[in-house]
PDB file of C-alpha atoms and ligand atoms in Angstrom:
ATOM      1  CA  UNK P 541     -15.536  -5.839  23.636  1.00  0.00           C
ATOM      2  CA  UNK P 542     -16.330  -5.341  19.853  1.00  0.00           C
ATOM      3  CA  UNK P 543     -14.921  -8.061  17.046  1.00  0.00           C
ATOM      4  CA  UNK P 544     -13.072  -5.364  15.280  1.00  0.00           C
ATOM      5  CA  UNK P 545     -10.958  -3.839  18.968  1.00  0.00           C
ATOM      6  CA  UNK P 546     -10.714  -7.644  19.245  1.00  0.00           C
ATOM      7  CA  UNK P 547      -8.822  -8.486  15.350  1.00  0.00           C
ATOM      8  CA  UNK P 548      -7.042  -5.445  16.000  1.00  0.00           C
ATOM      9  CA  UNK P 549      -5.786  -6.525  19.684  1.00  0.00           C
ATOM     10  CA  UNK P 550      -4.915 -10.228  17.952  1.00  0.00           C
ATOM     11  CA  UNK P 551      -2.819  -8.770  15.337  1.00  0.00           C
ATOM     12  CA  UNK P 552      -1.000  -6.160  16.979  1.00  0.00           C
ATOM     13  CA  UNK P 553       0.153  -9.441  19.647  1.00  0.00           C
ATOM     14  CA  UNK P 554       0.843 -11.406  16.375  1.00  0.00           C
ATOM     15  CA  UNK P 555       2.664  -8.616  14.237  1.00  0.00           C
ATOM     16  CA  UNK P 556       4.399  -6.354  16.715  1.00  0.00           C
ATOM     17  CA  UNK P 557       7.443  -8.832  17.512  1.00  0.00           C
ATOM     18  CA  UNK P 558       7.945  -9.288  13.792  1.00  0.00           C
ATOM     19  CA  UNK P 559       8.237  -5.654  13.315  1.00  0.00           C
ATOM     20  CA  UNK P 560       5.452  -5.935  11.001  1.00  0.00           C
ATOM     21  CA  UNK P 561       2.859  -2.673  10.544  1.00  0.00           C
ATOM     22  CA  UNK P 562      -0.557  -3.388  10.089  1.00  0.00           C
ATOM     23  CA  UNK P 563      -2.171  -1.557   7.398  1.00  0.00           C
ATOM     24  CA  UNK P 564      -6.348  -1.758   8.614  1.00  0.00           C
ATOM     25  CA  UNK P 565      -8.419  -1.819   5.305  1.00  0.00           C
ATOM     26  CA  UNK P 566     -11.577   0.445   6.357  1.00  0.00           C
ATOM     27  CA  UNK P 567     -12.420   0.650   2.438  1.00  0.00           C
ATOM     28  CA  UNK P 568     -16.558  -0.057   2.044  1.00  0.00           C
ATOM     29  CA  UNK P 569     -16.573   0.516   6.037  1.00  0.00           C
ATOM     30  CA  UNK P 570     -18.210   3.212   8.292  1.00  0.00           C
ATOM     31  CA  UNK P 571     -16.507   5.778   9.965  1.00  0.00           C
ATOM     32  CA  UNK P 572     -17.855   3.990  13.479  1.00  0.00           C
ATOM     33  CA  UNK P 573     -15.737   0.893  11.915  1.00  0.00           C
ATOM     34  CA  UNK P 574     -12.781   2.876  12.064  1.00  0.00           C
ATOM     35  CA  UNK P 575     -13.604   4.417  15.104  1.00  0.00           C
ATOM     36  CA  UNK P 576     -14.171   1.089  17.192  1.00  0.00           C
ATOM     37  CA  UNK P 577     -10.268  -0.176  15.583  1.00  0.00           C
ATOM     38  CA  UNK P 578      -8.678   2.964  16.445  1.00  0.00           C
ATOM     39  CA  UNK P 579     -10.147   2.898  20.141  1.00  0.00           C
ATOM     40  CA  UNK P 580      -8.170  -0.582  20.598  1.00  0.00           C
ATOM     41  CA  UNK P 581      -4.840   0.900  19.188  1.00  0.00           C
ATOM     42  CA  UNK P 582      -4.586   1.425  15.235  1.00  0.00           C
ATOM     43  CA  UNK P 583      -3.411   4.240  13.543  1.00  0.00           C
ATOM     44  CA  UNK P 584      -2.874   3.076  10.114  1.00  0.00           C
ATOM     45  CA  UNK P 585      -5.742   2.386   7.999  1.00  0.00           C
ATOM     46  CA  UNK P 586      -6.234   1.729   4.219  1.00  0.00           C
ATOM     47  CA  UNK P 587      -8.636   3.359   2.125  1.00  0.00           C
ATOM     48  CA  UNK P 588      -8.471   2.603  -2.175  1.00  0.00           C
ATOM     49  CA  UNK P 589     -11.207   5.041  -3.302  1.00  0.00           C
ATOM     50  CA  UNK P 590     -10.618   9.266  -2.809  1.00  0.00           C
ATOM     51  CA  UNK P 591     -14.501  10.604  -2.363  1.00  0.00           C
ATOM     52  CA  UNK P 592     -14.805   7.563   0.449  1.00  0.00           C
ATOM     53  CA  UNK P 593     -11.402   8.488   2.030  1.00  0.00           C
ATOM     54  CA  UNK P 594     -12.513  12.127   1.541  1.00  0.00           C
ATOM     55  CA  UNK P 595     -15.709  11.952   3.356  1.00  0.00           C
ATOM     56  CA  UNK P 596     -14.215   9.390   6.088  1.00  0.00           C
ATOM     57  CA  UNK P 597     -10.708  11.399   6.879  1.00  0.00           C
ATOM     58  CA  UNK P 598     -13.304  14.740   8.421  1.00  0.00           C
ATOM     59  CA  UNK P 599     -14.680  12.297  11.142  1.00  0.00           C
ATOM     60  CA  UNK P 600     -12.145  10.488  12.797  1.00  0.00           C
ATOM     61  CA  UNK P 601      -8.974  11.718  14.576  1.00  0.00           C
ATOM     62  CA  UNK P 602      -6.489  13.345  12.765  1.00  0.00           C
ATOM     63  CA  UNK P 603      -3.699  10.682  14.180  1.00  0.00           C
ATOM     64  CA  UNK P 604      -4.586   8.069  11.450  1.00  0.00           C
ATOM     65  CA  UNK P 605      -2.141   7.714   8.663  1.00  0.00           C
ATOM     66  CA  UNK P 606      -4.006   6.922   5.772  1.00  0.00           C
ATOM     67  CA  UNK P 607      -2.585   5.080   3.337  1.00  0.00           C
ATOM     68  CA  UNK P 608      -4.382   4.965  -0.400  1.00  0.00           C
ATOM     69  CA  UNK P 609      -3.642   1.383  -1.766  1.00  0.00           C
ATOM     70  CA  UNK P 610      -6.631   1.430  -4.816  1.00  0.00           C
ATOM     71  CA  UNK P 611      -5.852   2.323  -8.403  1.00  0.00           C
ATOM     72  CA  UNK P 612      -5.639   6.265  -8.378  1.00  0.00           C
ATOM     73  CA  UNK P 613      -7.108   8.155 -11.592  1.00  0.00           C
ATOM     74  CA  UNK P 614      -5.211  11.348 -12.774  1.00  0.00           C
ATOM     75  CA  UNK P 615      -8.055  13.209 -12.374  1.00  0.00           C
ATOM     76  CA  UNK P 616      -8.472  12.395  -8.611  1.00  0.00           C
ATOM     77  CA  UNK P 617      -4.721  13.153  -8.060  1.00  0.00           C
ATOM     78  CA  UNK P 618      -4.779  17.012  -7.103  1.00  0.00           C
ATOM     79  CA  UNK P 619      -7.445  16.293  -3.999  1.00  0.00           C
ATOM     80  CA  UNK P 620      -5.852  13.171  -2.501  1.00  0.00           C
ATOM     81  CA  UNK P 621      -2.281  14.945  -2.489  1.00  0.00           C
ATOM     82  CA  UNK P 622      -1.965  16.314   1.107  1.00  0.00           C
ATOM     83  CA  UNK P 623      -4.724  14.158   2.514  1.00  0.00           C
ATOM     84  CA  UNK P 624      -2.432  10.744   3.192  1.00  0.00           C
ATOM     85  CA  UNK P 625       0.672   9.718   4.478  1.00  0.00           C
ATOM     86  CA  UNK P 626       1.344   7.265   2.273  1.00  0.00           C
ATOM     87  CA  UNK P 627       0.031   6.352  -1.787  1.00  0.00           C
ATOM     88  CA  UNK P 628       0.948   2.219  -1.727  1.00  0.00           C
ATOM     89  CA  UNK P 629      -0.848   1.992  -5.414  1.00  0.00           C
ATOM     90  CA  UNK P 630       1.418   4.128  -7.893  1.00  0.00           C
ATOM     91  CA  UNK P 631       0.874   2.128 -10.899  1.00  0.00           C
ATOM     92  CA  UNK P 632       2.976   3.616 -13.522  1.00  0.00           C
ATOM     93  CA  UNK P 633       5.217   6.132 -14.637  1.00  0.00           C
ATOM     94  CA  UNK P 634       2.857   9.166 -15.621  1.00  0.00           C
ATOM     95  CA  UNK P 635       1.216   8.700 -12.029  1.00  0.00           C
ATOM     96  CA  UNK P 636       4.083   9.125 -10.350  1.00  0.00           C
ATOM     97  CA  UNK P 637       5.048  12.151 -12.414  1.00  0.00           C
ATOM     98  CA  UNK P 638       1.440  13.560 -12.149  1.00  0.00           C
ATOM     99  CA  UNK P 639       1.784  13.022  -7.667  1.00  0.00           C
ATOM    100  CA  UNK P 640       5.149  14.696  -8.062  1.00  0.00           C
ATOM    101  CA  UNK P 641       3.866  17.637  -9.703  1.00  0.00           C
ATOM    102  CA  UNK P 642       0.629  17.946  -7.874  1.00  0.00           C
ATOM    103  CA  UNK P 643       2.599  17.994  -4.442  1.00  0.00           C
ATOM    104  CA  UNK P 644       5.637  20.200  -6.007  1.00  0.00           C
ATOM    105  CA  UNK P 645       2.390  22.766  -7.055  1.00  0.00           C
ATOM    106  CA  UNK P 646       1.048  22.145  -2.965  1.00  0.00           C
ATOM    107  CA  UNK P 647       4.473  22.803  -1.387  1.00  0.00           C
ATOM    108  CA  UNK P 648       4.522  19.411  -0.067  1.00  0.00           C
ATOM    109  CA  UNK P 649       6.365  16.150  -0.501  1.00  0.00           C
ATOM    110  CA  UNK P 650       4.320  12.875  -0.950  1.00  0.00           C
ATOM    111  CA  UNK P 651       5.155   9.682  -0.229  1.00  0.00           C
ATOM    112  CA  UNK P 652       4.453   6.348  -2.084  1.00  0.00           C
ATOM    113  CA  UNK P 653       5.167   2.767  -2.749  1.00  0.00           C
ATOM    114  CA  UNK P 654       5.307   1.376  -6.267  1.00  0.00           C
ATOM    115  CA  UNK P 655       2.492  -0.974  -7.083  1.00  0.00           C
ATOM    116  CA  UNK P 656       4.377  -4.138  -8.879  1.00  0.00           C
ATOM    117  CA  UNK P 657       2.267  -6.687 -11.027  1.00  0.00           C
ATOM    118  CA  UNK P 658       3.767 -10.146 -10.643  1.00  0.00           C
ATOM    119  CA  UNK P 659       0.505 -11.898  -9.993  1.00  0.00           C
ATOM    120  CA  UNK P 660      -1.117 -13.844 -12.749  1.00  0.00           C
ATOM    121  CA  UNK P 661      -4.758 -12.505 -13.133  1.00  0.00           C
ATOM    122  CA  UNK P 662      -4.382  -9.693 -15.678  1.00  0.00           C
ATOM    123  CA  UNK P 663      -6.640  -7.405 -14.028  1.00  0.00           C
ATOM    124  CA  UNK P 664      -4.543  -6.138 -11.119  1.00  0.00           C
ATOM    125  CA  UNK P 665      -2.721  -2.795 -12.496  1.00  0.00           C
ATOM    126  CA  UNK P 666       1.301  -2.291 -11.269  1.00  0.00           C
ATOM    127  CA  UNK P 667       4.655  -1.582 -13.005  1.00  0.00           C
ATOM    128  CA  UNK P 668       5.403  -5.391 -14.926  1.00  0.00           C
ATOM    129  CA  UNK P 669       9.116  -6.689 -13.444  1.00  0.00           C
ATOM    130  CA  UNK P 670      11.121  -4.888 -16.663  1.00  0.00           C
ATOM    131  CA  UNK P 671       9.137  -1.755 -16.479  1.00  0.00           C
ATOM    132  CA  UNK P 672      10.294  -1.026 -12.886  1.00  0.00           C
ATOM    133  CA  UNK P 673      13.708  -2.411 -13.035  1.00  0.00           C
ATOM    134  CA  UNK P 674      13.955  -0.109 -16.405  1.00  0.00           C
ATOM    135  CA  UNK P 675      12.982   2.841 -14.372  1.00  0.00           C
ATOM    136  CA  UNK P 676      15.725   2.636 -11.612  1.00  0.00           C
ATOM    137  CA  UNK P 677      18.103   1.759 -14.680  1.00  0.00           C
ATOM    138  CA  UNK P 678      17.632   4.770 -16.406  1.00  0.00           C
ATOM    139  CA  UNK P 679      17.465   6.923 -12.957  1.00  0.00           C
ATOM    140  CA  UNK P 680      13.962   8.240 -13.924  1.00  0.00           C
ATOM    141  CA  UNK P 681      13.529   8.595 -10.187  1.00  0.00           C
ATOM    142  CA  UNK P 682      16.095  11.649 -10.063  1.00  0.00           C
ATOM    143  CA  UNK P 683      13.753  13.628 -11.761  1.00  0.00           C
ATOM    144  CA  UNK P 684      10.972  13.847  -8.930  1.00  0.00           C
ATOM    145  CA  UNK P 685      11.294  16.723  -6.584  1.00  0.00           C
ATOM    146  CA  UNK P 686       8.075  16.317  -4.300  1.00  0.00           C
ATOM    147  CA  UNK P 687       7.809  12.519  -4.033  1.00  0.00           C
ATOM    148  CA  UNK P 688       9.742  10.137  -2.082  1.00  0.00           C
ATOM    149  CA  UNK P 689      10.182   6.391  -3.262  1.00  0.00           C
ATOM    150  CA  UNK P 690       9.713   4.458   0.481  1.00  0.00           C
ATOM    151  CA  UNK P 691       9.038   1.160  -1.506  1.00  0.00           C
ATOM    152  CA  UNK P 692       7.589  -1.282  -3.238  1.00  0.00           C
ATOM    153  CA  UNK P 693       3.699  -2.776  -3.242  1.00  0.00           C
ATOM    154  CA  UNK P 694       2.240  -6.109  -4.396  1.00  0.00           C
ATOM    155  CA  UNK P 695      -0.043  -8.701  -4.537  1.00  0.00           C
ATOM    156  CA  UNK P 696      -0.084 -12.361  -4.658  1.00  0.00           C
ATOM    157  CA  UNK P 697      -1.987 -14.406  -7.151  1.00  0.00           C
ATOM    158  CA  UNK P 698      -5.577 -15.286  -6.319  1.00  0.00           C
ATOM    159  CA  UNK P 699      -5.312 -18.866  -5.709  1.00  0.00           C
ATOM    160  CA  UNK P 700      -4.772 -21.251  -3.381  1.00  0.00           C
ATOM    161  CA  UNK P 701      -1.242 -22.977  -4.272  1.00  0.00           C
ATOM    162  CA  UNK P 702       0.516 -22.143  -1.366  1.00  0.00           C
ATOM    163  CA  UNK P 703       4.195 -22.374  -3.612  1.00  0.00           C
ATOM    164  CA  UNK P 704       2.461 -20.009  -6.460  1.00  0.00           C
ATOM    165  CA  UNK P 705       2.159 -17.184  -3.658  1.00  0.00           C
ATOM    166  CA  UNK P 706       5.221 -17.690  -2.222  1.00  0.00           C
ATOM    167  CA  UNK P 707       6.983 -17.400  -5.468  1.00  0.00           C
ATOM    168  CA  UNK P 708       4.883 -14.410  -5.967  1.00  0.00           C
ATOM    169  CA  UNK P 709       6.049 -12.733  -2.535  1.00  0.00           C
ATOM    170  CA  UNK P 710       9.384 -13.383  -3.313  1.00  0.00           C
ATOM    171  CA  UNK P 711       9.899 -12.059  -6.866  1.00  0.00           C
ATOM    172  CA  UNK P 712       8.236  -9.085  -5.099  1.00  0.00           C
ATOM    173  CA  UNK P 713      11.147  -8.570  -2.084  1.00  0.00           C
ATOM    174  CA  UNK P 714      13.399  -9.353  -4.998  1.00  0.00           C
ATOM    175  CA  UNK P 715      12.302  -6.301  -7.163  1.00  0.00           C
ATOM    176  CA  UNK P 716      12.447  -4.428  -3.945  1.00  0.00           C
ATOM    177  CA  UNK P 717      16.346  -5.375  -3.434  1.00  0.00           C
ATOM    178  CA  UNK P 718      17.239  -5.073  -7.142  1.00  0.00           C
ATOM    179  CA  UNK P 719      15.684  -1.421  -7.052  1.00  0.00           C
ATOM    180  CA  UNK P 720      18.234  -0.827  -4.205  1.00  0.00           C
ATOM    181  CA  UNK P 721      21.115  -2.545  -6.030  1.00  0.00           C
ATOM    182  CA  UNK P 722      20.656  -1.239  -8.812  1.00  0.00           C
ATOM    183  CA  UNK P 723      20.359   2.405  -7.098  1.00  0.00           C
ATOM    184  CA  UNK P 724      22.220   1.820  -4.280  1.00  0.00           C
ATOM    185  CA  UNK P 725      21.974   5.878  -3.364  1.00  0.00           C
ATOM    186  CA  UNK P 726      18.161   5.145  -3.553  1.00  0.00           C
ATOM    187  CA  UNK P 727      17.532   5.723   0.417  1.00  0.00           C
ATOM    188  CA  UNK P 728      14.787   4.749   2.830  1.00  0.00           C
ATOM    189  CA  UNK P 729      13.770   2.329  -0.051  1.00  0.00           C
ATOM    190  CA  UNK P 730      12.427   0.109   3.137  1.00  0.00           C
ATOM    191  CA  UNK P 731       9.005  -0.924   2.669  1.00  0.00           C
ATOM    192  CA  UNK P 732       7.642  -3.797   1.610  1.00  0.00           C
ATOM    193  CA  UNK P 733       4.036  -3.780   1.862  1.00  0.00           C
ATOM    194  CA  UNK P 734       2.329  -7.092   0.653  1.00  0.00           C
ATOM    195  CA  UNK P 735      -0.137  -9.485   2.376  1.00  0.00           C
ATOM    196  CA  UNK P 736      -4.167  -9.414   2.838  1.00  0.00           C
ATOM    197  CA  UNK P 737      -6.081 -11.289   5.038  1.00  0.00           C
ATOM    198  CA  UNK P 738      -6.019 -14.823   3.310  1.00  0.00           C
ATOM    199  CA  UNK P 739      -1.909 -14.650   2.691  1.00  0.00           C
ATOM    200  CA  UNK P 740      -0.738 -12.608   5.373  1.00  0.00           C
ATOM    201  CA  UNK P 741       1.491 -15.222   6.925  1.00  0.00           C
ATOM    202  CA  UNK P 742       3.077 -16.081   3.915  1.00  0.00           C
ATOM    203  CA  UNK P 743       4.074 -12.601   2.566  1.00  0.00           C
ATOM    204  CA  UNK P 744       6.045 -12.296   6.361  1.00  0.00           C
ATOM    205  CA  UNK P 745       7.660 -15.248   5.428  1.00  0.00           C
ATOM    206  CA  UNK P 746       8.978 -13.606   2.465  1.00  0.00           C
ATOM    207  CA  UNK P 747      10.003 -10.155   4.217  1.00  0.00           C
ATOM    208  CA  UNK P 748       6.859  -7.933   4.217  1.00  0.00           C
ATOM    209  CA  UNK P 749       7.041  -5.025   6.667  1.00  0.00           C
ATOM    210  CA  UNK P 750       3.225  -4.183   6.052  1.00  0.00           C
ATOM    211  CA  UNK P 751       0.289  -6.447   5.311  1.00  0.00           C
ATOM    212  CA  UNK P 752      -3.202  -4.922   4.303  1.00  0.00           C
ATOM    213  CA  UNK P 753      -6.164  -6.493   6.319  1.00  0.00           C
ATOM    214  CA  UNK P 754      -9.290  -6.225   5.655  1.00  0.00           C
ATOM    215  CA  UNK P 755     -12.106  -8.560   5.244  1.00  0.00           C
ATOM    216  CA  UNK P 756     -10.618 -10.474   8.745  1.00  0.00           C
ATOM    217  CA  UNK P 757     -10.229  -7.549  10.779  1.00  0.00           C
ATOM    218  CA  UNK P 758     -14.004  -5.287   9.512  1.00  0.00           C
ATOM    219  CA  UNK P 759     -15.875  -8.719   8.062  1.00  0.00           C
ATOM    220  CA  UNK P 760     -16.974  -9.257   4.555  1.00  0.00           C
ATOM    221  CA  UNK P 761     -17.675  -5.565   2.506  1.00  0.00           C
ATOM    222  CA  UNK P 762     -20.890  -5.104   0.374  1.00  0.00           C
ATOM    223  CA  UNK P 763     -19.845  -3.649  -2.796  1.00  0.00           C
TER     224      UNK P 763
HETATM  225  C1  PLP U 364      -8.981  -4.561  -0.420  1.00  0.00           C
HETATM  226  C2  PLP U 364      -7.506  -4.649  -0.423  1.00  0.00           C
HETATM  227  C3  PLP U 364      -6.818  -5.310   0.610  1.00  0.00           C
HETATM  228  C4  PLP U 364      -7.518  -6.051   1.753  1.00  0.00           C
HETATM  229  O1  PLP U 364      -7.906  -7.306   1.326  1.00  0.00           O
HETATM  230  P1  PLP U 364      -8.637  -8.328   2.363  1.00  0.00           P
HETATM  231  O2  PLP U 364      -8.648  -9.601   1.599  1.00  0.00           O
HETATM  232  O3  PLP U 364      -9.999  -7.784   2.611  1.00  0.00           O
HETATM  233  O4  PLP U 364      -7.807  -8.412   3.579  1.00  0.00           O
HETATM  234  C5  PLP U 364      -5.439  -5.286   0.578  1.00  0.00           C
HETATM  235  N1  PLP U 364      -4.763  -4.669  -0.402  1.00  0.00           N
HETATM  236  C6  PLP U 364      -5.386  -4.032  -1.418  1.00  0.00           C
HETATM  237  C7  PLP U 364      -4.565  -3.372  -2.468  1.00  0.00           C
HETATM  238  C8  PLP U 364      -6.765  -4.007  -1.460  1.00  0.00           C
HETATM  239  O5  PLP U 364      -7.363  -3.374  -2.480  1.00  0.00           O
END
């Protein structure tokens, strides 16, 4: 039995009662990576870069919802649209218009989350608290004829106060529900996709319906 069927067998035991999804982060992986988790049960794997997706997606069953969660250029838009079931890492405004056009000009709707930023470290990209409550405000959102909203995405600061990520979590889930109330004709606003391998548990505490694992489930990734 490999380590990977093995992480993936452990997690689906831990998450399934919780009604939690696991989102399997193959990104830096092989194809055989993928191959050896989807053998023990997953379907769902996370990918942040197109060309790697690209060349992966060919090789392995066509089953897998892939789910882009990295920071997506506007150039890279036209030949990821149609390729995933879900974009968790729509960053801001002229993205999401771009992915609405893109799958309007395809004849297909897209799906995505809406990356928030309410961690500390100002290198992770998202939509700051204002700039996302502003769009739901102002109804931006009934604009877009291709693209469902199914959510909101985040991470927690890098660090290892335990009350820093919790806050973190929850001013996350509490965008989420202020999109909603705010909206409140907004529907299938559901997911709440937050959590990596080091803060998992903590981001179910706060009401996560997907965590992103990686680096526990495939090992450490050489960049
Ligand atoms: C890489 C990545 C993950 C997985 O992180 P691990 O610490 O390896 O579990 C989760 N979410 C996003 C957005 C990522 O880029």
């Amino acid at each position: 039995m490999s380590r990977i069927a093995d992480k993936i067998r452990h997690y689906h035991e831990l998450l399934e009662p919780q009604g939690v999804q696991l989102v399997a982060v193959s990104k830096f992986h092989p194809a055989e990576a993928v191959s050896e988790a989807y053998a023990a049960g997953q379907r769902i794997f996370g990918e942040s870069r197109v060309q790697e997706l690209l060349a992966k997606q060919p090789q392995l069953p066509d089953d897998i919802s892939w789910h882009f969660i990295g920071h997506l250029q506007t150039n890279k838009v036209r030949q990821l649209i149609g390729k995933v079931s879900l974009i968790e890492s729509v960053d801001s405004e002229k993205l999401l218009d771009l992915i609405d056009k893109e799958s309007l000009r395809a004849g297909i709707v897209t799906r995505v989350l809406l990356q928030v930023h309410v961690a500390q470290e100002e290198t992770k990209t998202g939509f700051l608290p204002e700039e996302f409550l502003d769009y739901f405000r102002q109804r931006s959102f009934e604009r877009l004829q291709a693209t469902h909203l199914c959510g909101v995405m985040g991470m927690a600061s890098n660090t290892d106060d335990t009350d820093r990520i919790l806050a973190d979590f929850a001013a996350i889930a509490q965008l989420r529900r202020q999109a909603v109330e705010t909206a409140p004709d907004l529907r299938g606003f559901d997911t709440l996709s937050m959590g990596m391998s080091g803060d998992y548990q903590l981001a179910i505490r706060e009401g996560a319906t997907h965590v992103r694992i990686g680096t526990d489930i495939f090992g450490e990734r050489t960049y």
